[in-house]
Coordinates of C-alpha atoms in Angstrom, one line a residue:
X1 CA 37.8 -134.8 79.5
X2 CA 34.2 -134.8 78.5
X3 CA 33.7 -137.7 76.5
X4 CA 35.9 -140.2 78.8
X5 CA 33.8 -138.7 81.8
X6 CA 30.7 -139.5 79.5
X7 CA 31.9 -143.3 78.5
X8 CA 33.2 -143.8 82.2
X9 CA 29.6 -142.9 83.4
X10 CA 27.7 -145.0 80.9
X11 CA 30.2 -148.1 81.7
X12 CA 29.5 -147.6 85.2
X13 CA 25.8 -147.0 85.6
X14 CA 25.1 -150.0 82.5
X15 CA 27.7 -152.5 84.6
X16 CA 26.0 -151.7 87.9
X17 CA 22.4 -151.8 86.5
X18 CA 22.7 -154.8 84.1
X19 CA 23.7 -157.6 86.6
X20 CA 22.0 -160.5 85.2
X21 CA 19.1 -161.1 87.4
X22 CA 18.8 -165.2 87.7
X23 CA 16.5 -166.4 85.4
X24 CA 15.6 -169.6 87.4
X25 CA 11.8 -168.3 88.8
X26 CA 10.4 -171.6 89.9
X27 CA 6.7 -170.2 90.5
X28 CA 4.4 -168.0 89.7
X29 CA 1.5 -166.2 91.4
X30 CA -1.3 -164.4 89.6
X31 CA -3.2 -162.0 91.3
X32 CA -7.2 -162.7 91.6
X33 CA -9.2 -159.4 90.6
X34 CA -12.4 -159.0 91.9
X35 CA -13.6 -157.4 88.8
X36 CA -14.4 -154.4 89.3
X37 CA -16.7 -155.2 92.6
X38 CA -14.4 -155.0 95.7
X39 CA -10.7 -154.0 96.6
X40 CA -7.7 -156.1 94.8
X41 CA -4.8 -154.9 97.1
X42 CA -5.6 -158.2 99.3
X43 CA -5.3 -160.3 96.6
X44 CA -1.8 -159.5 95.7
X45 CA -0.8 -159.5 99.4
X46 CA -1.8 -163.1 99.2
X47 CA 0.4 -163.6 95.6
X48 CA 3.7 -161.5 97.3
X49 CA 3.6 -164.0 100.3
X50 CA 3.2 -167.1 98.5
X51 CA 5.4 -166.0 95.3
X52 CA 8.3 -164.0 97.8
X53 CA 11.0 -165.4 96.3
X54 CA 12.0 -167.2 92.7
X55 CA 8.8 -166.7 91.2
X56 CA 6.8 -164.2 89.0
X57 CA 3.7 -162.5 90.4
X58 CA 0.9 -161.6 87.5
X59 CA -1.7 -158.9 87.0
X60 CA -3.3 -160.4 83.7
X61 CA -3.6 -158.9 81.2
X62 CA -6.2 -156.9 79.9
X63 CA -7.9 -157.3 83.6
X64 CA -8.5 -154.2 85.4
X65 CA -7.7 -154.2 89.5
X66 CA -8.5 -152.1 91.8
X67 CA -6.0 -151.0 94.5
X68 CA -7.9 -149.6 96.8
X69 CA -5.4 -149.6 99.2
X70 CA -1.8 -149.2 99.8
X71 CA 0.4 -152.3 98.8
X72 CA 3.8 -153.4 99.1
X73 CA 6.0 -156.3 99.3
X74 CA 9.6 -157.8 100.3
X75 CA 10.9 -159.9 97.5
X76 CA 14.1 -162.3 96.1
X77 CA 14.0 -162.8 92.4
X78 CA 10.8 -161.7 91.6
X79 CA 9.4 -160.3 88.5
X80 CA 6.2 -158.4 89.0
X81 CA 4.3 -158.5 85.6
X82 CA 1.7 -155.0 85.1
X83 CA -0.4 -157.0 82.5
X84 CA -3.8 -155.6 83.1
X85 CA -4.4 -152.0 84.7
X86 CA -4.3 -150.8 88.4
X87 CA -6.6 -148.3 89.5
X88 CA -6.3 -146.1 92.7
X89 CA -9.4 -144.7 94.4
X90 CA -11.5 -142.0 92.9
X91 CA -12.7 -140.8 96.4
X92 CA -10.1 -138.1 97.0
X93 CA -11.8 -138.2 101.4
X94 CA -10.9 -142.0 101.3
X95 CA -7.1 -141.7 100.2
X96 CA -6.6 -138.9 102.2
X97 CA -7.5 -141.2 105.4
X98 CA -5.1 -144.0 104.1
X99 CA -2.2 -141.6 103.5
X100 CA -2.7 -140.3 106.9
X101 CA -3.0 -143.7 109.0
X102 CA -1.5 -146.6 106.8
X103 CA 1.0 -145.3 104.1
X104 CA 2.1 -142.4 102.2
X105 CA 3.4 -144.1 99.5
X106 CA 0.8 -146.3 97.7
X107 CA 3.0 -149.0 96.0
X108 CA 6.0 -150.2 97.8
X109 CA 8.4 -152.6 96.3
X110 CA 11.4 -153.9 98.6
X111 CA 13.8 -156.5 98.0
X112 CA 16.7 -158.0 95.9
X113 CA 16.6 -158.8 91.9
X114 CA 13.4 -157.7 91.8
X115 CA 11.6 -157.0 88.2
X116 CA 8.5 -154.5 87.4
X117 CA 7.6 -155.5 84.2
X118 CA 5.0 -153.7 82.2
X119 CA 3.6 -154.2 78.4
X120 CA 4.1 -152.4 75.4
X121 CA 0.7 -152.7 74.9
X122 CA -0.7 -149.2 74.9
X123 CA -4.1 -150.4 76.4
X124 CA -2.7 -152.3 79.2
X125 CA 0.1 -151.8 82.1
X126 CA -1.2 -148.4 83.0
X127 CA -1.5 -147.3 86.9
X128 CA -4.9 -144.9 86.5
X129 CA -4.8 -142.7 89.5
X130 CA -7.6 -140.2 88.9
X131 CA -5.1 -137.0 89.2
X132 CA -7.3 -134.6 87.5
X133 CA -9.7 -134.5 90.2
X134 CA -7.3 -133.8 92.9
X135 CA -5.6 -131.0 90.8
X136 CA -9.2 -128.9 90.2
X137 CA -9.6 -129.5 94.0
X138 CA -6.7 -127.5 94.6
X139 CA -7.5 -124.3 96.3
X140 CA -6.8 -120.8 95.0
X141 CA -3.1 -120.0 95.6
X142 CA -2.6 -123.5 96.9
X143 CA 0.1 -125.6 95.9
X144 CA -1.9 -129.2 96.1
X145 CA -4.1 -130.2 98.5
X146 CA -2.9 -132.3 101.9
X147 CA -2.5 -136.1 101.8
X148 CA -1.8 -136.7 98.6
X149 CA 0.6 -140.3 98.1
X150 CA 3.1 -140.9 96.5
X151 CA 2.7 -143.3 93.8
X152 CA 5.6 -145.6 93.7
X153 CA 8.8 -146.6 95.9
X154 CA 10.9 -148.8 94.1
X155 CA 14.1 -149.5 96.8
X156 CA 16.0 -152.5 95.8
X157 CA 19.4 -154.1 95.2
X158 CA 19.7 -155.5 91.5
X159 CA 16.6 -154.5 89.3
X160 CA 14.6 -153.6 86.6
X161 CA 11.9 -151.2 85.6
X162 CA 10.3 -151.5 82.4
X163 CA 7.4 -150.5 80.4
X164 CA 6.3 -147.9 83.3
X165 CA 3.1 -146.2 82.5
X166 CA 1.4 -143.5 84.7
X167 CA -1.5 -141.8 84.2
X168 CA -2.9 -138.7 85.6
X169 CA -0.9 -139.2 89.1
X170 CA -2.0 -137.1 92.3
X171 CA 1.6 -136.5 92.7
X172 CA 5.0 -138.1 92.6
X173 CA 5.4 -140.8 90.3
X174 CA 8.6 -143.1 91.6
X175 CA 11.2 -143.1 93.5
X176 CA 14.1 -144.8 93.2
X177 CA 16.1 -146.2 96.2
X178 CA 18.8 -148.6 96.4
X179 CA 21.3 -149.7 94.5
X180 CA 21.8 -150.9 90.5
X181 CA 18.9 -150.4 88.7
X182 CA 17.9 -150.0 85.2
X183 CA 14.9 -148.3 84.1
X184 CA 13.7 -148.0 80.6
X185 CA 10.7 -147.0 78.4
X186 CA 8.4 -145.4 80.9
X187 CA 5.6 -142.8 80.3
X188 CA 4.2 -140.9 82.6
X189 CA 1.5 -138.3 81.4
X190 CA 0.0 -135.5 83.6
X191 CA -1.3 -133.0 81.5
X192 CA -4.4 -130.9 82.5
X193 CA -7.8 -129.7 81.6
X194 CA -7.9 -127.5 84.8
X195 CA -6.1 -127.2 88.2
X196 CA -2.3 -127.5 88.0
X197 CA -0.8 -131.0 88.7
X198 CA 1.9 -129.5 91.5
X199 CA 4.4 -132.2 92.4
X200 CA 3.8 -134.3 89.9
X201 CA 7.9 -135.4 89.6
X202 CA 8.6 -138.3 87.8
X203 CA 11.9 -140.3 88.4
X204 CA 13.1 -138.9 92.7
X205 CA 16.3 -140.5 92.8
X206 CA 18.5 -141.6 95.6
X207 CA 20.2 -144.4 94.8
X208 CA 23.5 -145.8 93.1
X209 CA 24.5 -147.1 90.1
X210 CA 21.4 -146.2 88.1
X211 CA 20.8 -145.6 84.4
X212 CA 17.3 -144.7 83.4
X213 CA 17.0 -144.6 79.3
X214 CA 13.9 -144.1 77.2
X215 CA 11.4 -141.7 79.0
X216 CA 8.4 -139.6 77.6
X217 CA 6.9 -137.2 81.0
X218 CA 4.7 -135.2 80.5
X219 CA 4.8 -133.3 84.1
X220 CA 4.0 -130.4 86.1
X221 CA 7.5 -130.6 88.4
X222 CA 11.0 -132.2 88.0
X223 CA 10.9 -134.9 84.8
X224 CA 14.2 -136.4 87.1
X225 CA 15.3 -134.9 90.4
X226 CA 18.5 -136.4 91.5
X227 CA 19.2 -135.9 95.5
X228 CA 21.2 -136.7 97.9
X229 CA 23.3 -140.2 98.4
X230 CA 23.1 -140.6 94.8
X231 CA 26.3 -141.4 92.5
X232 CA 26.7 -143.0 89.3
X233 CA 23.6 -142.2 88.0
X234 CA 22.9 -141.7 84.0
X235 CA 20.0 -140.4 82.2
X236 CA 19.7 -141.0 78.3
X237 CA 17.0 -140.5 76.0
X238 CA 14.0 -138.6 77.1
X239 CA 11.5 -136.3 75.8
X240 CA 9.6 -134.2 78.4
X241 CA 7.4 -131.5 78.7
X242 CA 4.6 -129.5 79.5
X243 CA 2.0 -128.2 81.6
X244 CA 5.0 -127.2 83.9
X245 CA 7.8 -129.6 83.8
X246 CA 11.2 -128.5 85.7
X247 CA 13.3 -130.6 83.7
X248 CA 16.7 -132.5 84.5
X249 CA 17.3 -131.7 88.1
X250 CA 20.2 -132.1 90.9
X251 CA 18.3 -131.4 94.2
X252 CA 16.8 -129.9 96.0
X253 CA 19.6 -129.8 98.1
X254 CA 20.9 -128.7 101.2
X255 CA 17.6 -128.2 103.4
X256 CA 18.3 -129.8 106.4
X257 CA 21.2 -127.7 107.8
X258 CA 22.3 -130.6 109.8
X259 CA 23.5 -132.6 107.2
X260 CA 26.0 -132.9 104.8
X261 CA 24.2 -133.7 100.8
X262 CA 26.2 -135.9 98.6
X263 CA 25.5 -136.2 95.0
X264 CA 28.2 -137.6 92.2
X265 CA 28.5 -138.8 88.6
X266 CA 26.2 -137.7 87.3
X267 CA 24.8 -137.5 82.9
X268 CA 22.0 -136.2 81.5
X269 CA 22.2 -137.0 77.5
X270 CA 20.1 -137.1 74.8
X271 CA 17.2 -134.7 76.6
X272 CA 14.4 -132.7 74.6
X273 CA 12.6 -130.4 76.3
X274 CA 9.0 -128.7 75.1
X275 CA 7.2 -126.2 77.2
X276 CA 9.1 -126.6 80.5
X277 CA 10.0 -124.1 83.0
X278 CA 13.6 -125.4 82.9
X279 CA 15.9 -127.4 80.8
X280 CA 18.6 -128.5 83.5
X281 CA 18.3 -126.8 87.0
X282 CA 20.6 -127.0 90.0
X283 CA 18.8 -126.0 93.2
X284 CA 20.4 -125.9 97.0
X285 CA 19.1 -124.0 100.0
X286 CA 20.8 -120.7 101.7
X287 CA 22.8 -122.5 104.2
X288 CA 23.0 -125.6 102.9
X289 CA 26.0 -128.0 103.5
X290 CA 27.2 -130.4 100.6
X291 CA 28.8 -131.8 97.6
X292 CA 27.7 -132.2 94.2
X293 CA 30.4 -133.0 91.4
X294 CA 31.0 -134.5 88.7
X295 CA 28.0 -133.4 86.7
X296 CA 26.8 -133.3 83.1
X297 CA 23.9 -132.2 80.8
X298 CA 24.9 -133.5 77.1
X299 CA 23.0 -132.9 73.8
X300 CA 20.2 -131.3 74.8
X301 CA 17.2 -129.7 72.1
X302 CA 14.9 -126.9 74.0
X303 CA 11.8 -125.5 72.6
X304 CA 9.8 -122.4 74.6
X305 CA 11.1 -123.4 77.4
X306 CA 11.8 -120.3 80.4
X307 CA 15.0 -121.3 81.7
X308 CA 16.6 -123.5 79.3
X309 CA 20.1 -123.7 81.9
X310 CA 19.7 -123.0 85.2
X311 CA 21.9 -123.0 88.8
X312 CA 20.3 -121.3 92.3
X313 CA 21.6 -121.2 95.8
X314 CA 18.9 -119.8 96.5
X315 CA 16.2 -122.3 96.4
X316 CA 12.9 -122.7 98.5
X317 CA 9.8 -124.9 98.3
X318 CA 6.6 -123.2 98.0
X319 CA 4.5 -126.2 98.8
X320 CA 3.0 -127.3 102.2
X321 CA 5.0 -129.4 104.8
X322 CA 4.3 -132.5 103.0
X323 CA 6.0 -131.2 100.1
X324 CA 9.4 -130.9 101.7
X325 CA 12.0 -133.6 101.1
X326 CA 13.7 -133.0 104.3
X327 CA 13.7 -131.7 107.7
X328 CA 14.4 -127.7 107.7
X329 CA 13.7 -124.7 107.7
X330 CA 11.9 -122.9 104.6
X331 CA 12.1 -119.1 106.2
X332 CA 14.6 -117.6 107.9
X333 CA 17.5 -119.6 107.1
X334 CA 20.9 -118.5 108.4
X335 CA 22.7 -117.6 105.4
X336 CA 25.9 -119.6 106.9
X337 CA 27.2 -122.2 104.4
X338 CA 26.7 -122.8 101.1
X339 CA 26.6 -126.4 99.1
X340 CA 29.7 -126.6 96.8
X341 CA 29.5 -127.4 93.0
X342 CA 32.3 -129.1 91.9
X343 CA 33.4 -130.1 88.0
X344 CA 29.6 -128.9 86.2
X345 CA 29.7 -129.3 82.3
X346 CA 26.7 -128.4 79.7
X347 CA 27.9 -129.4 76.5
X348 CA 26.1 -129.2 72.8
X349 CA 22.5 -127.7 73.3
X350 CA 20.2 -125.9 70.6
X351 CA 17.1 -124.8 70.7
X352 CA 15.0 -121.6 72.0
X353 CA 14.1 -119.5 75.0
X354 CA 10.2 -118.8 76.0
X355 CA 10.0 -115.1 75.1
X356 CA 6.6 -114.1 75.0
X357 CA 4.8 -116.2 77.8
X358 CA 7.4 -118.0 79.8
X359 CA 6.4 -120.0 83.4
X360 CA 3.4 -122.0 83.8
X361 CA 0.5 -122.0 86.3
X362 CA 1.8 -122.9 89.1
X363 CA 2.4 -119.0 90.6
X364 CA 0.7 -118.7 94.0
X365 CA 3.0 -115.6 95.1
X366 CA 3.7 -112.1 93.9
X367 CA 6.4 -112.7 92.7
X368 CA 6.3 -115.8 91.8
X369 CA 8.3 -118.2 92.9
X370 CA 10.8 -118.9 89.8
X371 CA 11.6 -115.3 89.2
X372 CA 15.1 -114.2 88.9
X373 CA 15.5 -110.2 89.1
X374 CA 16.8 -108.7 85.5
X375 CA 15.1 -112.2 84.0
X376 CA 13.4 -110.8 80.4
X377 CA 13.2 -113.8 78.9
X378 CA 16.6 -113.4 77.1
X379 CA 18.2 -115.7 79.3
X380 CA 20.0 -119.2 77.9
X381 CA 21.4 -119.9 81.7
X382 CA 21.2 -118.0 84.8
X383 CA 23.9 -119.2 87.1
X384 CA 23.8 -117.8 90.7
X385 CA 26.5 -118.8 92.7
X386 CA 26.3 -118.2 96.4
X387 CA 29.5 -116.4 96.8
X388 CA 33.1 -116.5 95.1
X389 CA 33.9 -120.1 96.4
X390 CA 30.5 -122.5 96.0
X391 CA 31.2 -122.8 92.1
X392 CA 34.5 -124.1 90.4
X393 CA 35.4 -125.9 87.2
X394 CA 32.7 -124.9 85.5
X395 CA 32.2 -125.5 81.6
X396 CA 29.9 -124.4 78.4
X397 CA 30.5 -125.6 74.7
X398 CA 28.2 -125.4 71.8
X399 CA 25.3 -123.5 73.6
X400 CA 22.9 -122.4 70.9
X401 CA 20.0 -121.4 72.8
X402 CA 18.4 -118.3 71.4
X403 CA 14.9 -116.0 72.0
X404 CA 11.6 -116.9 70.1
X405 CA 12.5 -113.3 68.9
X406 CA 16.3 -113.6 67.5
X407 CA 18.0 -112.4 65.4
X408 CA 16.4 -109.3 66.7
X409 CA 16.9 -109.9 70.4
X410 CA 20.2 -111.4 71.4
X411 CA 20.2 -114.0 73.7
X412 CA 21.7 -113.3 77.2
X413 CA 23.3 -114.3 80.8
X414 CA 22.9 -114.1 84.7
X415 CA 25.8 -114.9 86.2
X416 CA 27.2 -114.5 90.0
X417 CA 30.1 -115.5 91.2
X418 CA 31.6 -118.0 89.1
X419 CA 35.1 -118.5 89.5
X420 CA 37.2 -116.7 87.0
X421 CA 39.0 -120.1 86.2
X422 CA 35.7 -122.0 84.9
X423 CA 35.8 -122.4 80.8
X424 CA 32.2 -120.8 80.5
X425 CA 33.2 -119.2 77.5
X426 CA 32.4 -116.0 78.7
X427 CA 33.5 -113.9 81.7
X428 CA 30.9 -113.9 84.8
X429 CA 30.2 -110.5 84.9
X430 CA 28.0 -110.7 88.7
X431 CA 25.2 -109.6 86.4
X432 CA 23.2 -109.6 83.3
X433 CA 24.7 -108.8 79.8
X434 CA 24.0 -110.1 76.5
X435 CA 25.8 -113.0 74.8
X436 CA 27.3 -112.8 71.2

């Protein structure tokens, strides 16, 4: 059942992803930069207009731009070229104003059979967003200051990411919207010399038909966070990582009371994992409503990470309003419903547990906000069901996930309320105990 769910998946996310976009492209646009002595952003308004459909639009390479402020575009068969470098603002006062009168997303990109084409030149096709600075701004026990855009909105039908480089984002990297899409070879690096990068995330995804392959992040937050309206979405080949990365991720989930969170099909193959907080994480809200089934986290290799496997119905956001992906409540929640998980597999992982210093910096609470009572650093999954019926079909094979400290500490389990007829390979005790 595994593997055909595992082909089926890859068929269906490479199918709807690899549409041929039309190579007929009957123009092209290149974007003037001012060199380094005024704001760019105009000049590719002028290029998306003129170039809006059946054309390529350039940033040349080796030139440096400055996007000063936020762009986007509508576009028909276009293939957007990252040649040179984009640089955001480094005056933190000045984006903050932007975010909070034009756009919270800096970069948004709209349309049908639409291309972002980087370089695999490491010196060009980078998005410098001056990160750092934002991150040692951060107050003490703050969770990232107000304003901050997001980086990237990619929401199209039919297209193509590839090449992606980020460096040192103020927070989210992309989101994907839409429908079809293949993303490959992207890197995103926020590591730190000071302040933690909070929400930092990667790949957000709500969309269908999605297969993102070839990844190196380097995060403080979820490396992918798959949400709600998504189906049909694979993940294959990605090394992420430190200062605080939350790893392969379905949710958040469930927030907004008043609605009803979808997610489906759904691999994660092929992951390595250094120095994160988790390996593959579930995470709804008490009270949520919802579906997700049909998902899988295949071949996996963990090193010193906290929570290698991971499931919570019992999730909230630290972070300020802006942090929140939906309407809801974050205290108080009536503890009324719960979001089912339907058909969940983790299948061949190796590697080893953070024993001696696990979490990261991001702690602004006492306690802090990813502990789990009877956690010791044992733990190769903690799976906290909400109640007897929120979990079924569940499924373990091959888990060889062990403490920095074995042989002479076994490793060992949370688990709540799974049903009895999951094939976990052991018996959900409601509790802690050690596996053999």
């Amino acid at each position: 059942m595994l593997f055909g769910s595992i082909l089926s998946l890859l068929f269906l996310a490479s199918y709807g992803s690899s549409s041929i976009l039309p190579i007929r492209r009957s123009s092209t646009c290149t974007v003037a930069s001012s060199n380094g002595t005024s704001d760019d952003s105009p000049a590719f308004f002028i290029a998306s207009k003129a170039c809006a459909k059946d054309a390529t639009i350039v940033f040349s390479e080796g030139v440096d731009y400055n996007i000063f402020t936020p762009i986007n575009a509508t576009l028909s068969n276009v293939d957007i070229r990252i040649l040179g470098n984009l640089h955001l603002p480094q005056n933190i006062t000045q984006v903050q104003l932007l975010v909070n009168t034009t756009a919270t997303t800096w970069i948004t990109v709209m349309g049908t059979e639409v291309s972002w084409t980087g370089t695999t030149n490491v010196s060009n096709g980078w998005i410098y967003s001056y990160g750092q600075q934002w991150w040692d701004a951060n107050p003490a026990n703050g969770t990232g200051i107000v304003s901050r855009p997001h980086l990237l909105q990619f929401n199209v039908s039919t297209g193509t990411i590839t090449n992606f480089k980020s460096s040192k984002p103020i927070g989210w990297n992309v989101a994907i919207l839409g429908n079809n899409i293949h993303v490959t070879n992207s890197f995103i690096e926020a590591t730190t010399t000071g302040g933690f990068p909070f929400n930092t995330d990667g790949f957000d995804i709500a969309a269908t038909n999605v297969l993102i392959e070839d990844s190196v992040i380097l995060n403080g937050d979820d490396a992918f966070a798959v949400t709600s309206g998504s189906e049909n979405v694979t993940i294959s080949r990605a090394l992420i990582g430190g200062p605080g990365c939350h790893g392969t991720s379905i949710g958040s989930l469930g927030q907004n009371q008043g609605l009803f969170a979808t997610v489906s099909n759904v691999l994660f193959t092929d992951i390595t994992a250094v120095g994160a907080v988790y390996g593959a994480r579930f995470k709804s809200w008490v009270g949520g409503q919802g579906l997700a089934k049909n998902i899988t986290w295949n071949n996996y290799s963990v090193h010193n990470v906290t929570f290698p496997i991971y499931v919570t119905q019992n999730y909230i956001n630290q972070g300020s309003a802006q942090t929140q992906i939906e309407n809801g409540m974050v205290v108080g929640r009536p503890n009324n419903s719960s979001v089912l998980m339907r058909d969940f597999t983790w299948s061949n992982w190796k590697g080893d547990i953070n024993t001696h210093n696990p979490g990261d910096g991001s702690c602004v609470t006492d306690p802090c906000w990813y502990a789990v009572p009877g956690a010791d650093g044992t733990q190769s999954a903690v799976i906290q069901c909400a109640n007897a019926t929120s979990c079924e079909n569940f499924s373990m094979s091959n888990i060889e996930v062990v403490p920095q400290s074995y042989p002479a500490t076994l490793p060992s389990i949370i688990c709540e309320n799974v049903a009895v007829a999951s094939a976990l390979g052991f018996v959900c005790r409601n509790g802690s105990f050690t596996s053999g």
